[in-house]
Amino acid sequence: IYGMEPPDSSVQSPDLVSLELTVENVEKALQQLYYDPDMEHKNVAQKWLTQAQTSRQAWQFCWPLLSPDKLPEIQFFGASTLHTKISCHWADLPTDQHQTLRMQLLSHISHFSSGPKMVLTRLCVALASLALHTMPQGWPQAVADMVRVYQPEKEEVNANAHCLALLELLTVLPEEFQSYRLPQTRRAQLREALAGEWTAVCPLLRQLLQRQEGNSQVKERALRCLSSWVGLDVPLHGESEGLLQDCFAALSDPELFDTAVETIVSSISQPDCQRYTDALVNLMPLVLGLHDQLKAAARDGDMETSHGICRIAVALGETHSRTLLEQVEHWQGYLALVNMILFCTGIPGHYPVNETTSSLTLTFWYTLQDDILSFEEDKQVVYLQVYRPVYFQLVDVLLHKAHFPSEQDYTSWSSDDKEQFRIYRVDISDTLMYVYEILGAELLSNLYDRLGRLLMDTERPKAWQDTEALLFGFQAIAETIDVNYSDVIPGLIGLIPRISISNIQLADTVMYTIGSLAEWLADHPMMLGNVLPMVLQGLVKAELSVSSVSTLKRICRECRHDLAPYIHEIMTVSQDVLVKDIHKSSQCMWLMQGLGFLLSALPMEEILGSLTTLLTPHIQRLDTLAHQEPSPTAKLSIIHILGMLSSLFTTLDISRQDEGSEGTTPAQARPNPVVVVLQQVFTLIQTILSKWLSDSEVVEAVCGVFERSVKTLLNDFAPMVQQLSEMLGQIYSAFPQASALDLTRQMVHIFAGEKDHFSPIQALIELVTSTTLSIFQQGPREHPDIVESFMQLHAQVCLIFVVRFCLRDYILDKYLCIYVCVSLMELVCHCGDIPPIGQVLQRDGKLLVHTILEIVGSQSLCCLTEHFSEVLFCLNRHCPVLLAQWLKEGLRVPGFPSAQVSMEQKDTFSQQLLREQTNKRRVKEIVKEFSLLCRGMQGTTGYSADY
């Protein structure tokens, strides 16, 4: 804060609480706020000043604060207080004082037109707020009056200052309107009133922009004023069109260029502009007239100018693409605009070091193709004839822009530049996908022909960047487009081994290209031998870690049933790189996931042996670590090995083998290999926990191993339920952690409904509940993660037990039924504000609804139907979309919930139920009627009376 003197440190700060609301005391409070070193005193001052602004006396004390002899900071507070009172406490001011207040503000704005700027702006905002309160009835021509009061004559001494003050006022008025929270009808009324005032603003702005002798500051403020007004959807035709042309003229002034660009872009980016087709067509020559300036800027390396002109071209071409496409008589003008944007896309230089313009154009190409393909087929044909050649040129441009620089230049780039370039290439990849929608299979053929010529021409020297860019194009398309029926992919697979790889970037792209073709390779397994050796060669190189590991994982996932001839080689290379720690931890996890897919396809009798071979070195290492004294290095290694086990068990799923096996040992008599391994290492894991129990990260890693296994194995995990439940109880009672609760919840979800496992699950729930409640007594705020996990666990427990036990067995006790229904409704009511409950409801709500439908359609007592109808009503109020989905899935099953009702009757029931979100009585009637239908008792008077 400038101008105010710091208080004498020896003087004690005043007790503001007891001070009267006077000008002098306000100044003292401001001084205390700005200069008192004690934060508590500052906070007191801040609170007192805030209360002062909201008081009725503020209408009086704000004016003396604006006195010319006051410091700017005090004047600013006075102006801010005026704005606060007008915007928030307008109703406190009598109507007969509105005119006086307006005149006072107009006078003060005139006085402060020469500054300080911060005071002037706040006064302008205050007057704008007053205008919004009184327009249109109380101040019918507010803007015209402002222009008339402040529009200066040339001979005035302060003409320039008054002009700037007027422009400031006209600029903040639309901004204040946009920020106001107003009822819809009042907002529409004000918008219409302001739009009507545009006739007073537009000529003024044109006059200022066309002045030959006018200074740049006034013209810049005029441009900013226009930017503010275009947000009100002012018309683009007539004099407004001329004003926009004046903005284009301002582009020739270097001091105004940036502001003119912002104004033009904001003006033509308004969706409402599409109503003014003629104006948009008339703008095209103005934009095209900038092409020479654009070329010169690109040639001279003037990034600011090329960037600005590109923004204008894209704003017109992208925002109004369809409108301009429909102007068929002006097709050549729009085609020229498209080509101008194509020049911007291919602007010379490497992004982002030499240029930052090309990225602005990429979304335009999506918009253009989307609009072209949205036309009727006969029109599409015409447009495609015109624009397909442009899109073929675009492919060349995009691949050129995706080129890596020379290795020497790339090495000199900063890490931020490299990351921006990576993101830029991702954007190019997305754009190529859109281009494919226009060019189709011909695009792949084009890329294949070019790659073939490049690789087959042994005489002409070639840069690795050319090969990499073409492969990048293939990969971009194959990642998102189904290329299984493309006739060029076999040729591409044949060309890949011919690539001479001497560069990391090229090798990475080769790997990613192979990975993008994994689904195609699954349909053509005979081609795996062409590319798999390259992937395994890349796997042993640390610099290709991410690309090679992710590619092998994709191949193992998609082609696992066809990898038998290569499994020994894959396992050998993978084991070697894992033991040698060639890859970072995250890539090791990916690799283990890939190996999990691979092992899942092996015959059952081979999986355990392969698992043992793969894991033995790591288990031995884990055993060594378990017997060492805890250290940061040991901790990282333990977490790493446990993470690899988790990753492997996430994807090692043999359930499909069990489903398809005939004449073999039943699954329940044949232990799951994962369970065998977990049982073998269980004691080792207990040893680790004995030393690391207080370390949440190690415990989380241990729980992760079992949680992933439970999710994958489901009921096959049953042999370990007893011992895992006991271990979880020991972990949590000794050192409560959220990860143990999450694993408990997973166990509840899978095994709570199994009679054989009910006792250990019940004991575990009781133990963790007792332990958690004792923690809560000490203060739950200290353990937010435990609170969240505990709530999620008990939401799961409540829903699972109610659905799987109480409802499945059909509660015959009326009072127990009421209790269950009330519990369910309480859960459902909090599904939106308590995320864990919402997650549980999403997962198990379908079972709940289907069970209720089963009750409604059964021969149970009538009172149950009435109570469970309230649960359906609650579900319809709080999660209607989910309820509709669950009803649809349940009622489309033939014969459910009763063979007595037809599909048409079930549809009627569903529609009637979903329509009622406020009338509980009507829902009960709907459910009651449907229940009678299900029992074949519709119209039975005596039965109905029992309700």
Short mmCIF file of C-alpha atoms in Angstrom, two decimals, residues 233 236 244 264-284 287 311-327 330 334 337-338 341 363-364 367-368 371-372 375 383 387:
data_model
loop_
_atom_site.label_atom_id
_atom_site.label_comp_id
_atom_site.label_asym_id
_atom_site.label_seq_id
_atom_site.Cartn_x
_atom_site.Cartn_y
_atom_site.Cartn_z
CA ASP A 233 -24.75 -10.91 -28.17
CA LEU A 236 -22.87 -8.13 -35.96
CA LEU A 244 -15.23 -4.96 -36.63
CA ILE A 264 -11.64 -9.77 -33.10
CA VAL A 265 -11.40 -13.32 -31.77
CA SER A 266 -13.88 -12.71 -28.96
CA SER A 267 -16.25 -10.97 -31.40
CA ILE A 268 -16.35 -13.66 -34.08
CA SER A 269 -16.23 -16.54 -31.59
CA GLN A 270 -19.69 -15.69 -30.26
CA PRO A 271 -22.07 -18.50 -31.34
CA ASP A 272 -24.80 -15.90 -31.87
CA CYS A 273 -22.80 -14.52 -34.78
CA GLN A 274 -24.04 -17.41 -36.92
CA ARG A 275 -27.28 -15.46 -37.35
CA TYR A 276 -25.41 -12.87 -39.41
CA THR A 277 -24.34 -14.97 -42.37
CA ASP A 278 -23.67 -12.01 -44.67
CA ALA A 279 -21.41 -10.39 -42.09
CA LEU A 280 -19.43 -13.62 -41.69
CA VAL A 281 -19.03 -13.91 -45.45
CA ASN A 282 -17.86 -10.29 -45.57
CA LEU A 283 -15.27 -11.03 -42.91
CA MET A 284 -13.56 -13.71 -44.99
CA VAL A 287 -9.08 -12.46 -42.79
CA ARG A 311 -6.08 -17.22 -33.90
CA ILE A 312 -8.28 -14.96 -36.03
CA ALA A 313 -8.37 -17.40 -38.96
CA VAL A 314 -9.16 -20.36 -36.71
CA ALA A 315 -11.84 -18.43 -34.78
CA LEU A 316 -13.71 -17.68 -38.01
CA GLY A 317 -13.13 -21.05 -39.65
CA GLU A 318 -13.83 -23.23 -36.62
CA THR A 319 -16.68 -21.40 -34.89
CA HIS A 320 -18.63 -20.94 -38.11
CA SER A 321 -17.48 -23.94 -40.11
CA ARG A 322 -20.89 -25.32 -40.96
CA THR A 323 -22.39 -21.89 -41.66
CA LEU A 324 -19.63 -21.03 -44.12
CA LEU A 325 -19.72 -24.49 -45.72
CA GLU A 326 -23.40 -23.93 -46.46
CA GLN A 327 -22.62 -20.73 -48.40
CA HIS A 330 -18.68 -18.55 -51.63
CA TYR A 334 -13.90 -20.66 -47.50
CA LEU A 337 -9.52 -19.77 -45.55
CA VAL A 338 -9.04 -23.51 -45.00
CA ILE A 341 -5.29 -22.47 -41.72
CA THR A 363 -9.21 -28.78 -33.31
CA PHE A 364 -10.29 -26.96 -36.48
CA THR A 367 -14.61 -29.57 -36.54
CA LEU A 368 -14.39 -29.36 -40.32
CA ASP A 371 -19.39 -30.80 -40.11
CA ILE A 372 -18.74 -32.30 -43.54
CA PHE A 375 -24.40 -33.33 -44.16
CA TYR A 383 -17.76 -31.49 -50.07
CA TYR A 387 -11.75 -31.15 -49.20
#
